Amino acid sequence: VCFGKRGTRLRELVRVAGSRWAVEESFQTAKNEVGLDQYQVRRYDAWYAHITLAMLAAAFLVATRAREVAKGAPTTASTR
């Protein structure tokens, strides 16, 4: 069952499902690397600040990793 436009081809549905997998992997990496899920807050503004800083740190790590790969630095299991 899919909630898409009538007539959407199977190839498009598979592509969208695959992109969801990439998003899930990104969130799992952010949880492991920058503590995206390590918060104990009581107010929305504290939660928002934590999530914003964690996502900023994750973006910084991704950009730094991409720059190193572009330079030709060897990748190891810890940098994937």
mmCIF file of N, CA and C in Angstrom:
data_model
loop_
_atom_site.group_PDB
_atom_site.id
_atom_site.type_symbol
_atom_site.label_atom_id
_atom_site.label_comp_id
_atom_site.label_asym_id
_atom_site.label_seq_id
_atom_site.Cartn_x
_atom_site.Cartn_y
_atom_site.Cartn_z
ATOM 1 N N VAL A 1 0.853 -1.171 0.000
ATOM 2 C CA VAL A 1 0.000 0.000 0.000
ATOM 3 C C VAL A 1 0.897 1.231 0.000
ATOM 4 N N CYS A 2 0.575 2.171 -0.860
ATOM 5 C CA CYS A 2 1.379 3.389 -0.965
ATOM 6 C C CYS A 2 0.460 4.585 -1.133
ATOM 7 N N PHE A 3 0.807 5.671 -0.504
ATOM 8 C CA PHE A 3 0.021 6.895 -0.616
ATOM 9 C C PHE A 3 0.696 7.853 -1.587
ATOM 10 N N GLY A 4 0.717 7.488 -2.830
ATOM 11 C CA GLY A 4 1.275 8.328 -3.872
ATOM 12 C C GLY A 4 0.219 8.627 -4.915
ATOM 13 N N LYS A 5 0.615 9.389 -5.906
ATOM 14 C CA LYS A 5 -0.316 9.681 -6.991
ATOM 15 C C LYS A 5 -0.650 8.401 -7.731
ATOM 16 N N ARG A 6 -1.866 8.328 -8.189
ATOM 17 C CA ARG A 6 -2.275 7.187 -8.987
ATOM 18 C C ARG A 6 -1.427 7.157 -10.258
ATOM 19 N N GLY A 7 -0.935 5.984 -10.597
ATOM 20 C CA GLY A 7 -0.123 5.841 -11.797
ATOM 21 C C GLY A 7 1.377 5.984 -11.558
ATOM 22 N N THR A 8 1.793 6.158 -10.304
ATOM 23 C CA THR A 8 3.219 6.257 -9.999
ATOM 24 C C THR A 8 3.882 4.915 -10.291
ATOM 25 N N ARG A 9 4.986 4.973 -10.989
ATOM 26 C CA ARG A 9 5.663 3.741 -11.387
ATOM 27 C C ARG A 9 6.408 3.113 -10.208
ATOM 28 N N LEU A 10 6.592 1.811 -10.287
ATOM 29 C CA LEU A 10 7.282 1.067 -9.238
ATOM 30 C C LEU A 10 8.704 1.578 -9.050
ATOM 31 N N ARG A 11 9.363 1.931 -10.118
ATOM 32 C CA ARG A 11 10.733 2.442 -10.043
ATOM 33 C C ARG A 11 10.803 3.689 -9.161
ATOM 34 N N GLU A 12 9.828 4.580 -9.298
ATOM 35 C CA GLU A 12 9.789 5.802 -8.483
ATOM 36 C C GLU A 12 9.524 5.468 -7.012
ATOM 37 N N LEU A 13 8.629 4.525 -6.766
ATOM 38 C CA LEU A 13 8.350 4.118 -5.392
ATOM 39 C C LEU A 13 9.589 3.518 -4.726
ATOM 40 N N VAL A 14 10.333 2.716 -5.460
ATOM 41 C CA VAL A 14 11.556 2.121 -4.925
ATOM 42 C C VAL A 14 12.594 3.204 -4.652
ATOM 43 N N ARG A 15 12.695 4.193 -5.519
ATOM 44 C CA ARG A 15 13.651 5.294 -5.321
ATOM 45 C C ARG A 15 13.320 6.062 -4.049
ATOM 46 N N VAL A 16 12.057 6.361 -3.840
ATOM 47 C CA VAL A 16 11.644 7.100 -2.647
ATOM 48 C C VAL A 16 11.904 6.273 -1.390
ATOM 49 N N ALA A 17 11.586 4.991 -1.445
ATOM 50 C CA ALA A 17 11.844 4.116 -0.299
ATOM 51 C C ALA A 17 13.339 4.053 0.005
ATOM 52 N N GLY A 18 14.160 4.032 -1.014
ATOM 53 C CA GLY A 18 15.614 4.019 -0.822
ATOM 54 C C GLY A 18 16.127 5.301 -0.217
ATOM 55 N N SER A 19 15.545 6.430 -0.577
ATOM 56 C CA SER A 19 15.991 7.698 0.001
ATOM 57 C C SER A 19 15.617 7.774 1.476
ATOM 58 N N ARG A 20 14.529 7.145 1.865
ATOM 59 C CA ARG A 20 14.154 7.102 3.276
ATOM 60 C C ARG A 20 15.215 6.354 4.073
ATOM 61 N N TRP A 21 15.763 5.304 3.499
ATOM 62 C CA TRP A 21 16.807 4.539 4.163
ATOM 63 C C TRP A 21 18.024 5.420 4.450
ATOM 64 N N ALA A 22 18.394 6.264 3.505
ATOM 65 C CA ALA A 22 19.536 7.156 3.695
ATOM 66 C C ALA A 22 19.282 8.143 4.837
ATOM 67 N N VAL A 23 18.067 8.641 4.942
ATOM 68 C CA VAL A 23 17.711 9.559 6.028
ATOM 69 C C VAL A 23 17.811 8.837 7.373
ATOM 70 N N GLU A 24 17.297 7.628 7.451
ATOM 71 C CA GLU A 24 17.366 6.850 8.690
ATOM 72 C C GLU A 24 18.818 6.587 9.092
ATOM 73 N N GLU A 25 19.666 6.274 8.132
ATOM 74 C CA GLU A 25 21.090 6.064 8.410
ATOM 75 C C GLU A 25 21.739 7.337 8.939
ATOM 76 N N SER A 26 21.371 8.484 8.380
ATOM 77 C CA SER A 26 21.928 9.757 8.828
ATOM 78 C C SER A 26 21.552 10.045 10.277
ATOM 79 N N PHE A 27 20.307 9.799 10.638
ATOM 80 C CA PHE A 27 19.885 10.027 12.015
ATOM 81 C C PHE A 27 20.584 9.058 12.971
ATOM 82 N N GLN A 28 20.755 7.812 12.567
ATOM 83 C CA GLN A 28 21.446 6.848 13.421
ATOM 84 C C GLN A 28 22.896 7.263 13.629
ATOM 85 N N THR A 29 23.546 7.735 12.588
ATOM 86 C CA THR A 29 24.918 8.213 12.711
ATOM 87 C C THR A 29 24.987 9.404 13.640
ATOM 88 N N ALA A 30 24.046 10.340 13.511
ATOM 89 C CA ALA A 30 24.029 11.514 14.390
ATOM 90 C C ALA A 30 23.803 11.104 15.843
ATOM 91 N N LYS A 31 22.986 10.109 16.073
ATOM 92 C CA LYS A 31 22.780 9.627 17.444
ATOM 93 C C LYS A 31 24.073 9.063 18.012
ATOM 94 N N ASN A 32 24.797 8.310 17.210
ATOM 95 C CA ASN A 32 26.031 7.675 17.682
ATOM 96 C C ASN A 32 27.184 8.659 17.815
ATOM 97 N N GLU A 33 27.341 9.548 16.860
ATOM 98 C CA GLU A 33 28.519 10.415 16.803
ATOM 99 C C GLU A 33 28.409 11.670 17.661
ATOM 100 N N VAL A 34 27.246 12.311 17.683
ATOM 101 C CA VAL A 34 27.141 13.617 18.359
ATOM 102 C C VAL A 34 26.099 13.644 19.466
ATOM 103 N N GLY A 35 25.574 12.504 19.831
ATOM 104 C CA GLY A 35 24.642 12.448 20.954
ATOM 105 C C GLY A 35 23.293 13.086 20.690
ATOM 106 N N LEU A 36 22.788 12.905 19.493
ATOM 107 C CA LEU A 36 21.501 13.510 19.144
ATOM 108 C C LEU A 36 20.385 13.066 20.085
ATOM 109 N N ASP A 37 20.474 11.858 20.590
ATOM 110 C CA ASP A 37 19.410 11.358 21.462
ATOM 111 C C ASP A 37 19.764 11.427 22.946
ATOM 112 N N GLN A 38 20.847 12.091 23.302
ATOM 113 C CA GLN A 38 21.293 12.166 24.694
ATOM 114 C C GLN A 38 20.862 13.481 25.340
ATOM 115 N N TYR A 39 19.586 13.660 25.514
ATOM 116 C CA TYR A 39 19.114 14.889 26.144
ATOM 117 C C TYR A 39 18.148 14.564 27.268
ATOM 118 N N GLN A 40 18.188 15.368 28.300
ATOM 119 C CA GLN A 40 17.248 15.282 29.416
ATOM 120 C C GLN A 40 16.845 16.708 29.740
ATOM 121 N N VAL A 41 15.841 17.174 29.078
ATOM 122 C CA VAL A 41 15.431 18.567 29.239
ATOM 123 C C VAL A 41 13.976 18.632 29.676
ATOM 124 N N ARG A 42 13.617 19.742 30.260
ATOM 125 C CA ARG A 42 12.255 19.931 30.745
ATOM 126 C C ARG A 42 11.477 20.962 29.933
ATOM 127 N N ARG A 43 12.201 21.763 29.166
ATOM 128 C CA ARG A 43 11.522 22.813 28.400
ATOM 129 C C ARG A 43 11.875 22.707 26.923
ATOM 130 N N TYR A 44 10.972 23.217 26.108
ATOM 131 C CA TYR A 44 11.138 23.142 24.659
ATOM 132 C C TYR A 44 12.387 23.884 24.203
ATOM 133 N N ASP A 45 12.642 25.070 24.741
ATOM 134 C CA ASP A 45 13.782 25.849 24.263
ATOM 135 C C ASP A 45 15.112 25.150 24.562
ATOM 136 N N ALA A 46 15.200 24.426 25.693
ATOM 137 C CA ALA A 46 16.423 23.668 25.986
ATOM 138 C C ALA A 46 16.571 22.491 25.019
ATOM 139 N N TRP A 47 15.467 21.811 24.738
ATOM 140 C CA TRP A 47 15.503 20.709 23.774
ATOM 141 C C TRP A 47 15.903 21.227 22.399
ATOM 142 N N TYR A 48 15.323 22.351 21.994
ATOM 143 C CA TYR A 48 15.606 22.928 20.684
ATOM 144 C C TYR A 48 17.078 23.305 20.566
ATOM 145 N N ALA A 49 17.641 23.878 21.612
ATOM 146 C CA ALA A 49 19.058 24.245 21.592
ATOM 147 C C ALA A 49 19.934 22.999 21.469
ATOM 148 N N HIS A 50 19.604 21.953 22.197
ATOM 149 C CA HIS A 50 20.393 20.720 22.132
ATOM 150 C C HIS A 50 20.342 20.109 20.734
ATOM 151 N N ILE A 51 19.151 19.998 20.193
ATOM 152 C CA ILE A 51 19.001 19.396 18.864
ATOM 153 C C ILE A 51 19.725 20.238 17.809
ATOM 154 N N THR A 52 19.606 21.553 17.907
ATOM 155 C CA THR A 52 20.264 22.437 16.942
ATOM 156 C C THR A 52 21.775 22.274 16.993
ATOM 157 N N LEU A 53 22.350 22.265 18.186
ATOM 158 C CA LEU A 53 23.802 22.111 18.311
ATOM 159 C C LEU A 53 24.266 20.729 17.868
ATOM 160 N N ALA A 54 23.495 19.697 18.184
ATOM 161 C CA ALA A 54 23.869 18.347 17.756
ATOM 162 C C ALA A 54 23.842 18.234 16.235
ATOM 163 N N MET A 55 22.827 18.792 15.599
ATOM 164 C CA MET A 55 22.751 18.737 14.135
ATOM 165 C C MET A 55 23.851 19.577 13.489
ATOM 166 N N LEU A 56 24.205 20.705 14.111
ATOM 167 C CA LEU A 56 25.313 21.519 13.607
ATOM 168 C C LEU A 56 26.623 20.746 13.696
ATOM 169 N N ALA A 57 26.840 20.041 14.812
ATOM 170 C CA ALA A 57 28.046 19.230 14.963
ATOM 171 C C ALA A 57 28.065 18.103 13.933
ATOM 172 N N ALA A 58 26.928 17.473 13.698
ATOM 173 C CA ALA A 58 26.854 16.402 12.701
ATOM 174 C C ALA A 58 27.165 16.945 11.308
ATOM 175 N N ALA A 59 26.625 18.113 10.974
ATOM 176 C CA ALA A 59 26.901 18.723 9.663
ATOM 177 C C ALA A 59 28.380 19.056 9.516
ATOM 178 N N PHE A 60 28.991 19.554 10.589
ATOM 179 C CA PHE A 60 30.421 19.859 10.563
ATOM 180 C C PHE A 60 31.241 18.597 10.306
ATOM 181 N N LEU A 61 30.893 17.500 10.988
ATOM 182 C CA LEU A 61 31.630 16.250 10.788
ATOM 183 C C LEU A 61 31.475 15.721 9.366
ATOM 184 N N VAL A 62 30.275 15.813 8.819
ATOM 185 C CA VAL A 62 30.049 15.350 7.447
ATOM 186 C C VAL A 62 30.840 16.202 6.457
ATOM 187 N N ALA A 63 30.830 17.520 6.644
ATOM 188 C CA ALA A 63 31.562 18.408 5.733
ATOM 189 C C ALA A 63 33.066 18.173 5.839
ATOM 190 N N THR A 64 33.562 17.989 7.062
ATOM 191 C CA THR A 64 34.988 17.727 7.254
ATOM 192 C C THR A 64 35.386 16.408 6.615
ATOM 193 N N ARG A 65 34.569 15.385 6.794
ATOM 194 C CA ARG A 65 34.843 14.070 6.197
ATOM 195 C C ARG A 65 34.843 14.167 4.674
ATOM 196 N N ALA A 66 33.884 14.889 4.110
ATOM 197 C CA ALA A 66 33.807 15.035 2.649
ATOM 198 C C ALA A 66 35.025 15.774 2.112
ATOM 199 N N ARG A 67 35.481 16.789 2.836
ATOM 200 C CA ARG A 67 36.664 17.537 2.409
ATOM 201 C C ARG A 67 37.901 16.641 2.428
ATOM 202 N N GLU A 68 38.027 15.811 3.453
ATOM 203 C CA GLU A 68 39.173 14.905 3.533
ATOM 204 C C GLU A 68 39.146 13.858 2.421
ATOM 205 N N VAL A 69 37.967 13.340 2.119
ATOM 206 C CA VAL A 69 37.845 12.362 1.039
ATOM 207 C C VAL A 69 38.185 13.020 -0.295
ATOM 208 N N ALA A 70 37.758 14.266 -0.484
ATOM 209 C CA ALA A 70 38.061 14.970 -1.731
ATOM 210 C C ALA A 70 39.557 15.202 -1.890
ATOM 211 N N LYS A 71 40.267 15.370 -0.778
ATOM 212 C CA LYS A 71 41.716 15.550 -0.832
ATOM 213 C C LYS A 71 42.429 14.244 -1.155
ATOM 214 N N GLY A 72 41.728 13.136 -0.990
ATOM 215 C CA GLY A 72 42.336 11.844 -1.278
ATOM 216 C C GLY A 72 42.816 11.131 -0.034
ATOM 217 N N ALA A 73 42.367 11.575 1.130
ATOM 218 C CA ALA A 73 42.764 10.912 2.367
ATOM 219 C C ALA A 73 42.152 9.517 2.413
ATOM 220 N N PRO A 74 42.909 8.554 2.888
ATOM 221 C CA PRO A 74 42.366 7.189 2.968
ATOM 222 C C PRO A 74 41.258 7.115 4.006
ATOM 223 N N THR A 75 40.237 6.326 3.703
ATOM 224 C CA THR A 75 39.147 6.161 4.648
ATOM 225 C C THR A 75 39.400 4.911 5.483
ATOM 226 N N THR A 76 39.015 4.992 6.733
ATOM 227 C CA THR A 76 39.119 3.850 7.630
ATOM 228 C C THR A 76 37.714 3.505 8.106
ATOM 229 N N ALA A 77 37.586 2.450 8.850
ATOM 230 C CA ALA A 77 36.277 2.041 9.352
ATOM 231 C C ALA A 77 35.675 3.108 10.244
ATOM 232 N N SER A 78 36.480 3.862 10.985
ATOM 233 C CA SER A 78 35.947 4.873 11.887
ATOM 234 C C SER A 78 35.525 6.141 11.172
ATOM 235 N N THR A 79 35.932 6.364 9.923
ATOM 236 C CA THR A 79 35.564 7.584 9.212
ATOM 237 C C THR A 79 34.470 7.364 8.194
ATOM 238 N N ARG A 80 33.890 6.191 8.128
ATOM 239 C CA ARG A 80 32.812 5.949 7.182
ATOM 240 C C ARG A 80 31.519 6.356 7.750
#
